[in-house]
Coordinates of C-alpha atoms and ligand atoms in Angstrom, one line a residue:
X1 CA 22.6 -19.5 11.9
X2 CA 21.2 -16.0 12.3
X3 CA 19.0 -15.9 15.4
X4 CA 16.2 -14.3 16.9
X5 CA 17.9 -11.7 19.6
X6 CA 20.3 -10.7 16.5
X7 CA 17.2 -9.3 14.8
X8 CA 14.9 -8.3 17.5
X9 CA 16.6 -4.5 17.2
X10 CA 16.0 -4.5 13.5
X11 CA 12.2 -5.8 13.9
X12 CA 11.5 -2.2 16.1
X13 CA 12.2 -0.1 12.8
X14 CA 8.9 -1.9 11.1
X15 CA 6.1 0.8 10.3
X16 CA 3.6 -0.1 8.2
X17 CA 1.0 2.6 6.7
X18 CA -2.9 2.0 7.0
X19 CA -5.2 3.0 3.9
X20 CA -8.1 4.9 5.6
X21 CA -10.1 3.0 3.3
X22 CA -9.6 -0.2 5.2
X23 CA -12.0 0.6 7.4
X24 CA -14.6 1.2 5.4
X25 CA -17.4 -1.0 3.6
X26 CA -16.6 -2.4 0.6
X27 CA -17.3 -5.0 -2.1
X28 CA -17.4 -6.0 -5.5
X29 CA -18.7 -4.8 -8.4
X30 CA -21.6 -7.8 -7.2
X31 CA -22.6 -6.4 -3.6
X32 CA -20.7 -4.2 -0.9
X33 CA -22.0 -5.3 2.5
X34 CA -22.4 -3.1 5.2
X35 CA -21.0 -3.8 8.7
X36 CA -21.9 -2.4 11.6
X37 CA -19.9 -0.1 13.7
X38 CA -18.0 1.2 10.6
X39 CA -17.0 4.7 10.7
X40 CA -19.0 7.3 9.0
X41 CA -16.0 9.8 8.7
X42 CA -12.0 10.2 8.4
X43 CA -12.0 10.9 12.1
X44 CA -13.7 7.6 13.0
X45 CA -11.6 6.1 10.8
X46 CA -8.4 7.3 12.1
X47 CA -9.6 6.2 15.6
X48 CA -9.8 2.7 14.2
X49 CA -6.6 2.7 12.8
X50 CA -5.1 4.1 16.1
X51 CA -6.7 0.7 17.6
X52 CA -4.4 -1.2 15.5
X53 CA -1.0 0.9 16.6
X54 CA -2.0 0.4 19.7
X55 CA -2.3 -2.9 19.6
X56 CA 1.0 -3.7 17.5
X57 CA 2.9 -1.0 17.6
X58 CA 3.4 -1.4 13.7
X59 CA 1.3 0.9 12.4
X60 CA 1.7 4.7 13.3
X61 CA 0.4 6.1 9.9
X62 CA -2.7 6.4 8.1
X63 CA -3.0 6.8 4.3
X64 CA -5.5 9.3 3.2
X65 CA -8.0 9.1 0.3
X66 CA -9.1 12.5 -1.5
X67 CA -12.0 13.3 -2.0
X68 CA -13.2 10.7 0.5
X69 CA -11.5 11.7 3.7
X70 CA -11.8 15.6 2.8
X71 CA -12.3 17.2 6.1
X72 CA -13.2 21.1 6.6
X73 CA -10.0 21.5 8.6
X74 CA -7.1 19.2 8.3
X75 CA -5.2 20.7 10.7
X76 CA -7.9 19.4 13.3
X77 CA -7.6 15.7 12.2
X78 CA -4.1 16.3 11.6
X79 CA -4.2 16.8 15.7
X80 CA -6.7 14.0 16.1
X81 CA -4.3 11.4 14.9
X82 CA -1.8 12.7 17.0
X83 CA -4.1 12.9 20.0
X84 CA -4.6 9.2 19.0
X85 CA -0.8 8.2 18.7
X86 CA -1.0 7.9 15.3
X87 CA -0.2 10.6 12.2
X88 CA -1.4 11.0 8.7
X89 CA 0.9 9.5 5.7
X90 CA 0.4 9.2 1.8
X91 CA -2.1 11.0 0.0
X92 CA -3.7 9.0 -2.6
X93 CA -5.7 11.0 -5.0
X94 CA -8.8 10.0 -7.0
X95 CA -9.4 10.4 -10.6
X96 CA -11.5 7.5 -11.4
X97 CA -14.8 8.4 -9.9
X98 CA -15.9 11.3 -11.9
X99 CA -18.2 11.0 -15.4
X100 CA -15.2 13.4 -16.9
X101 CA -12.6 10.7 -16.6
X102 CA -14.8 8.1 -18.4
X103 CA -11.9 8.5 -21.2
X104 CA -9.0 9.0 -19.0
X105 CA -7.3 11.5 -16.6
X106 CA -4.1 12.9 -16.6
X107 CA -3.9 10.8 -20.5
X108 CA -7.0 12.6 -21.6
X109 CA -7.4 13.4 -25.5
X110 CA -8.9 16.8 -24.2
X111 CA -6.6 19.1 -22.6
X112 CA -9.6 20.9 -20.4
X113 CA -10.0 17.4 -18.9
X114 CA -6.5 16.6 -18.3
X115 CA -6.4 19.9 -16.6
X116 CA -8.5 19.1 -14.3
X117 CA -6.9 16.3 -13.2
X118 CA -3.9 18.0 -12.5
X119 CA -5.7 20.7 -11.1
X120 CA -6.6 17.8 -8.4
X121 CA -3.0 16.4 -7.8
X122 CA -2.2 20.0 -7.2
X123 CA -5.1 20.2 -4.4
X124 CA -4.0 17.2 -3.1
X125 CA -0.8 18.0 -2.4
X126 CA -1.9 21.4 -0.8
X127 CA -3.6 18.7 1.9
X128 CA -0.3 17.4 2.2
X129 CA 1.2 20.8 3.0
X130 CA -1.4 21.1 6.0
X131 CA -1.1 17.1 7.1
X132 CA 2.4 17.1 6.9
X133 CA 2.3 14.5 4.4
X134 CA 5.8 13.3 2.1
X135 CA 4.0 10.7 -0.3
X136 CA 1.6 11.6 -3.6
X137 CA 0.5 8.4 -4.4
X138 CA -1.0 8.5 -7.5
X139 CA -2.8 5.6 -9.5
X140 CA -4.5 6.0 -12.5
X141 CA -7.6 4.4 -14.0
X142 CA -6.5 5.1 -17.6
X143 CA -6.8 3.6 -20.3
X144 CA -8.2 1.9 -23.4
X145 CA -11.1 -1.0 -23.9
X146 CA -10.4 -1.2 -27.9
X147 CA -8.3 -1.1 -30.1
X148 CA -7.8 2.0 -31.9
X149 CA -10.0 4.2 -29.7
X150 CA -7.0 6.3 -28.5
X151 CA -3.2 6.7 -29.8
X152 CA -1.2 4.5 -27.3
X153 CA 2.0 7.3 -28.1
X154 CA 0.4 10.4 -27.7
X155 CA -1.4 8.9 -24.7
X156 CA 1.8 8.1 -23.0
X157 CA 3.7 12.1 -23.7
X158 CA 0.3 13.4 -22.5
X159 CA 0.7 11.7 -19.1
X160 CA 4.5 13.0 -19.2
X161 CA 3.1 16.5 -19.8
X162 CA 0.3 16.2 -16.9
X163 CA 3.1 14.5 -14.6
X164 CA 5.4 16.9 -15.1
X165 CA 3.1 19.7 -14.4
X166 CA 2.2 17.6 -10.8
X167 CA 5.8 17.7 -9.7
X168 CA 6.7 21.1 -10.2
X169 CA 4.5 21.3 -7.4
X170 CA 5.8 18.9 -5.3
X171 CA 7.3 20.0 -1.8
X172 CA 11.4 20.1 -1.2
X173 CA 10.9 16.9 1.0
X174 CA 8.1 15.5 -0.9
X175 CA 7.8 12.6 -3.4
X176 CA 5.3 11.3 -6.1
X177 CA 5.4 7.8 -6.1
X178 CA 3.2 6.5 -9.3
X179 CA 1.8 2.5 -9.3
X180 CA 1.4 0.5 -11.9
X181 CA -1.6 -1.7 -12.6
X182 CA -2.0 -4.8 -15.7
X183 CA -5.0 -4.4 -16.1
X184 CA -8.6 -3.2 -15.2
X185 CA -11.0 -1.1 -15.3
X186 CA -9.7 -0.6 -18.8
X187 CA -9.1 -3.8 -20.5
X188 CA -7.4 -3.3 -23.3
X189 CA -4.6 -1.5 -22.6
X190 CA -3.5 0.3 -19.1
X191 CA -1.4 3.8 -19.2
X192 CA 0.8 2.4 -16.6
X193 CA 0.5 -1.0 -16.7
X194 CA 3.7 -2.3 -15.6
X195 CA 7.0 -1.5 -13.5
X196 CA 9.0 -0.6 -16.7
X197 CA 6.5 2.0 -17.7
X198 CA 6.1 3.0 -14.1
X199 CA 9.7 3.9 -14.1
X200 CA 10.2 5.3 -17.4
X201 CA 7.7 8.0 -16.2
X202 CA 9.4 8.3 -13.2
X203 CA 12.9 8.6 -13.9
X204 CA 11.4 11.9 -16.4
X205 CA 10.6 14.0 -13.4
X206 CA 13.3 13.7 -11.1
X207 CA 15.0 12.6 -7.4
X208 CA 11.7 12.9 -6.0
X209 CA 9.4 10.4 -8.3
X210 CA 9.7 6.9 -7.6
X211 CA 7.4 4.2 -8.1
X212 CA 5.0 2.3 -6.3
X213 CA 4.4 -1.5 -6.4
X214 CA 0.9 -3.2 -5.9
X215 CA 1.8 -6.5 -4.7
X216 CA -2.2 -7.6 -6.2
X217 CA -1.3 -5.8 -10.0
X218 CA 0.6 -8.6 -11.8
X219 CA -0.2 -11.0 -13.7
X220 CA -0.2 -14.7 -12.6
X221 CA 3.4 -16.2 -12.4
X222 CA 4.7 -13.0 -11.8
X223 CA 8.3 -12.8 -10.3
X224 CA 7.9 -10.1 -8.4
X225 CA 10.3 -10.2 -5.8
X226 CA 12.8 -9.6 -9.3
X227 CA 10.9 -6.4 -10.2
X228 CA 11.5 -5.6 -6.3
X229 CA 15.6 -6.3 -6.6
X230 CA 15.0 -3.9 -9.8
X231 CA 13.6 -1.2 -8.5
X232 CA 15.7 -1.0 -5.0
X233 CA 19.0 -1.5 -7.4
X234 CA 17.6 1.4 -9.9
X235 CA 16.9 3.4 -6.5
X236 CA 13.1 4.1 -7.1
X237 CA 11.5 1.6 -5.6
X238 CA 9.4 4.5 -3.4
X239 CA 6.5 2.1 -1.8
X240 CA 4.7 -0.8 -1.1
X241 CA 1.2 -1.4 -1.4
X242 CA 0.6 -5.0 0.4
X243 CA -2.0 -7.5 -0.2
X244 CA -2.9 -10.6 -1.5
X245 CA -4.3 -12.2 -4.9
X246 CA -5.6 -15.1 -6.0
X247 CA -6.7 -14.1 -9.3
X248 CA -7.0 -10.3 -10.1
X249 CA -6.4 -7.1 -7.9
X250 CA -8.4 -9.5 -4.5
X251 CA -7.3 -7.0 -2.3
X252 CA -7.4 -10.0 0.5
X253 CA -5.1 -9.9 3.3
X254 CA -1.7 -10.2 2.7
X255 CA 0.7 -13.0 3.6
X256 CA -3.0 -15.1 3.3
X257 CA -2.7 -15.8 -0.4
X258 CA 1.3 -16.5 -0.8
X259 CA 3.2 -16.5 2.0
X260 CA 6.3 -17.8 0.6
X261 CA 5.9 -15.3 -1.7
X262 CA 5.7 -12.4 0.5
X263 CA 8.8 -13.9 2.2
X264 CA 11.0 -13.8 -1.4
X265 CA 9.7 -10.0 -1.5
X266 CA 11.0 -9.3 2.1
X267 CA 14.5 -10.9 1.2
X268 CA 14.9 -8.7 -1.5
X269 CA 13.6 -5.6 0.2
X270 CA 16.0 -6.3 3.0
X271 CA 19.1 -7.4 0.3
X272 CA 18.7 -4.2 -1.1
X273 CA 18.6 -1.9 1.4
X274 CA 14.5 -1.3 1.5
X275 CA 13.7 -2.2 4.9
X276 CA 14.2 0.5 8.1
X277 CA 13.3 4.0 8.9
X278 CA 15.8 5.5 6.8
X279 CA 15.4 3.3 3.5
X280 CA 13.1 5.5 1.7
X281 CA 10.7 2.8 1.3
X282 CA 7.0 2.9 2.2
X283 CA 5.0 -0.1 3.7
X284 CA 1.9 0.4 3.1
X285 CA -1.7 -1.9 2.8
X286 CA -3.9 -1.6 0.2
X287 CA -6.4 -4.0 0.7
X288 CA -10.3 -4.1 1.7
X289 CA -12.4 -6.3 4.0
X290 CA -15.3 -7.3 2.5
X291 CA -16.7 -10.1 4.6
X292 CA -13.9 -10.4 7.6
X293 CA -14.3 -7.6 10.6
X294 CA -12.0 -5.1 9.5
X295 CA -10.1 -3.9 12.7
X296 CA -9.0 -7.6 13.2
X297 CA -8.5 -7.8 9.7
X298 CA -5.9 -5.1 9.4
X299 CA -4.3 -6.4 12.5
X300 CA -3.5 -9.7 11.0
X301 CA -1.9 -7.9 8.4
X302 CA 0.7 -6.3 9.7
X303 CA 1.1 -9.5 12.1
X304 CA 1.8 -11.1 8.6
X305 CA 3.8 -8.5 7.3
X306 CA 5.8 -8.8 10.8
X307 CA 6.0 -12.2 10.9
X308 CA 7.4 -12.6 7.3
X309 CA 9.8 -9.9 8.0
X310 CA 11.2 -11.8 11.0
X311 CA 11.8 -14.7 8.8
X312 CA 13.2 -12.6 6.2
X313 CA 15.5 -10.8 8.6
X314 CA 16.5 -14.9 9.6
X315 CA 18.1 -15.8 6.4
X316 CA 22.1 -16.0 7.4
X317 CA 23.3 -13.7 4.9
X318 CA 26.9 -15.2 4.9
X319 CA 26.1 -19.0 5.0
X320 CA 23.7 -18.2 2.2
X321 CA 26.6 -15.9 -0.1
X322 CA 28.9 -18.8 0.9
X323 CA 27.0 -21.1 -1.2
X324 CA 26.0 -19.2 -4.1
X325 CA 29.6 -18.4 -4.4
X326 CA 30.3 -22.3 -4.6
X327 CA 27.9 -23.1 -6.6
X328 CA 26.0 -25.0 -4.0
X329 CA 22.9 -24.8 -5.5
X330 CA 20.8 -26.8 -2.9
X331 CA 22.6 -25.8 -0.1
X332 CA 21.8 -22.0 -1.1
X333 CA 17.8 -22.8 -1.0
X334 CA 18.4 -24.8 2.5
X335 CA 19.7 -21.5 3.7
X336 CA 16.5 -19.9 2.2
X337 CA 14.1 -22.2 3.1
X338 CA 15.5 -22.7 6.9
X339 CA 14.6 -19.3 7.5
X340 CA 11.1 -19.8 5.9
X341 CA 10.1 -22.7 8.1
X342 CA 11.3 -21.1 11.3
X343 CA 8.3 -20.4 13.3
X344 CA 8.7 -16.6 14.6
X345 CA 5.3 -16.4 16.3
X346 CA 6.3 -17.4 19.7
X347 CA 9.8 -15.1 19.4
X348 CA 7.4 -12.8 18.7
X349 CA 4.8 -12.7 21.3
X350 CA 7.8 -12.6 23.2
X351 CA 9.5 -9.6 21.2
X352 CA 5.6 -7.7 22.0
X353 CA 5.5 -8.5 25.7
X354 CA 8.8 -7.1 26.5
X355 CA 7.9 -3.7 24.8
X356 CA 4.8 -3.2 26.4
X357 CA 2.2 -4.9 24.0
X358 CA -0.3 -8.0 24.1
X359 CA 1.6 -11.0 23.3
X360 CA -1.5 -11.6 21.0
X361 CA -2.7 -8.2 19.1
X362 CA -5.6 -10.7 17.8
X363 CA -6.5 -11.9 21.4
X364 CA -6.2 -8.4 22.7
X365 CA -8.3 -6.7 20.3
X366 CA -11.4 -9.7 20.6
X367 CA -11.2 -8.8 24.7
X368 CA -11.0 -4.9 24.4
X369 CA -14.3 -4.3 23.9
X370 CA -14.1 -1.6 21.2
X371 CA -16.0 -3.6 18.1
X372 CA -19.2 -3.7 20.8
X373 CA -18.4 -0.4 21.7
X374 CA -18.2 1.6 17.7
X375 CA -21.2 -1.0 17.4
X376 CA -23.5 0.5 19.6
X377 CA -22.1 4.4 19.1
X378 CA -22.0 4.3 15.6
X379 CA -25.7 4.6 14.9
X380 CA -26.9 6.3 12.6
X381 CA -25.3 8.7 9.5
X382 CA -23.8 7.6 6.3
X383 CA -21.0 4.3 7.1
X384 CA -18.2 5.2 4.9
X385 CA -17.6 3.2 2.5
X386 CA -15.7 2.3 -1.2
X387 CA -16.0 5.6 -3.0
X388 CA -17.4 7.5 -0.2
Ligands
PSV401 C1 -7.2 0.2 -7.5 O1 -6.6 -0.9 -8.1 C2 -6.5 0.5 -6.2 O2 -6.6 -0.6 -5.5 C3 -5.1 1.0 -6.4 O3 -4.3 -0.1 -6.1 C4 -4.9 2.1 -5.5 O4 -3.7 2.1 -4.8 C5 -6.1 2.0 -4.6 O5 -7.1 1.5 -5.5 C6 -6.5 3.3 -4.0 O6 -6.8 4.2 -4.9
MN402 MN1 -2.7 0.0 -4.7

């Protein structure tokens, strides 16, 4: 049996990156509700994240959004994070906002348009050059409502052409990592709608393209810690973006929907190399908080993503291989399922005590004081907020 003081060194590689967005209002297409105390730029938002490194100690990055966290210098909030403990990480960039891509982006029928899409990947990667950013994240909105409005085929060697014309840009130790979605906002069909595509794209441009998984964009049923094995045995398995979903892209918090099932993805991630600084893999959230406080609620996250790590890193790799090599087909799953029902949280607390942290983040963050405090500072200007 694997235990806990066998994995505590392993547990202090865990970095998990924060989407700037996080912290800002959102919604659904019903009603985004505002929150007080949220920030009203990237810098305020970067101070919030900060909160929740300090706090955990799992979360020294920040993923930017472009064109909502453009700043006038980068190099100052480049410092700020770093005043702050914290640094900036993946650049995701944004062609789904503007009247031009009503008909796609970099899969546009018109070449002017597609252009112009590039034109932005290329701009966004300039901010990586001044951030010190490795990750291009990019995730299309492309796509098709009808049949027969567009030619899936030429749709497909037109975002070859525009991707191609992205990476020759790309930095010596920089990567494009490209996520796939099912489904939505187009309907009918999706550019990249699933790993395979994803991949196919991928494995076009080069050592430095890999692709990014959405935990929250598959369909129902979806095995995905098998699409996880994939990827890390194909070698392009570039990041994660973590949440949860209970019927579409929910964006809740993850671990909340499925925890077992964030457990299967952390056993493959870890069989196949994916886990630790050196694995090439990103951890990142993608999620929002639409009614929950979202400091506390990106704290959680990580604390789930830590927890189901723990237990992941639990599973006794050679009592486990010794029954799948007999055939021992319930014994195998005890293995499994041991390390799944072992309750890490007070090994934990532990684990954050001796390094200098609150034995509850959660706790900690409630008695700081900061939500009163960004409530009463942060008066007045425009809250950030889903698309701004
Ligand atoms: C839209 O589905 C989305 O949630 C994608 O997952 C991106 O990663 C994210 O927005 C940020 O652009
Ligand atoms: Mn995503």
């Amino acid at each position: 049996m694997t235990s806990f003081s066998d994995i505590s060194a392993q547990l202090a590689d865990q970095a998990i990156e924060l989407p700037s967005w996080a912290f800002g209002n959102s919604g659904t297409r019903f009603r985004v509700f505002g929150q007080t105390g949220v920030p009203r730029d990237p810098f305020e938002k970067v101070a919030d994240a900060a909160q929740v490194h300090e706090l955990t100690g799992l979360a020294p990055k920040v993923a930017l959004h472009i064109p909502w966290d453009r700043v006038d210098d980068f190099g100052v909030l480049r410092r700020h994070a770093q005043d702050l403990g914290v640094s900036l990480g993946t650049v995701n960039s944004n062609t789904f906002q503007d009247d031009e891509y009503m008909l796609g982006s970099l899969t546009h029928p018109d070449a002017s348009v597609r252009r112009r899409a590039v034109d932005h990947h290329i701009d966004c990667i300039d901010v990586m050059d001044e951030i010190g950013s490795r990750d291009l994240k990019i995730w299309l909105a492309d796509g098709t409502n009808y049949p027969g409005q567009d030619d899936l085929r030429a749709r497909q060697d037109r975002l070859a052409e525009s991707l191609a014309a992205i990476y020759a840009r790309i930095g010596e130790d920089q990567r494009l990592v490209l996520e796939y979605k099912f489904f939505e906002p187009a309907f009918y069909h999706t550019d990249v709608p699933d790993w395979g595509t994803s991949y196919a794209q991928v494995s076009a441009l080069g050592e430095k393209a890999f692709v990014c998984l959405d935990t929250g964009h598959h369909a129902p049923g979806t095995n995905i810690e098998f699409i996880v094995m994939q990827l890390l045995r194909l070698g392009k398995l570039g990041s994660f973006d973590f949440n949860s979903r209970f019927y579409a892209d929910d964006d809740l918090i993850v671990g909340a929907a499925d925890p077992f099932q964030l457990f299967r993805i952390l056993v493959e991630v870890i069989r196949g190399g994916g886990y630790g600084a050196d694995s090439g893999v990103a951890f990142m959230l993608d999620q929002c908080h639409n009614i929950e406080k979202k400091i506390p609620g990106q704290i959680r996250s990580v604390l789930n993503v830590q927890e189901m790590t723990a237990r992941a890193l639990l599973v006794d790799r050679d009592a486990l291989s010794t029954a799948q090599q007999a055939g021992d087909v319930l014994g195998a799953n005890e293995v499994l399922m041991d390390a799944f029902y072992t309750d890490v949280r007070p090994a934990l607390a532990e684990w954050r005590e001796s390094r200098g942290l609150p034995a509850s983040p959660m706790k900690a963050y409630a008695a700081s004081g900061y939500q009163q405090k960004i409530e009463a500072e942060r008066v007045g200007g425009a809250q950030a907020g889903w698309g701004a």
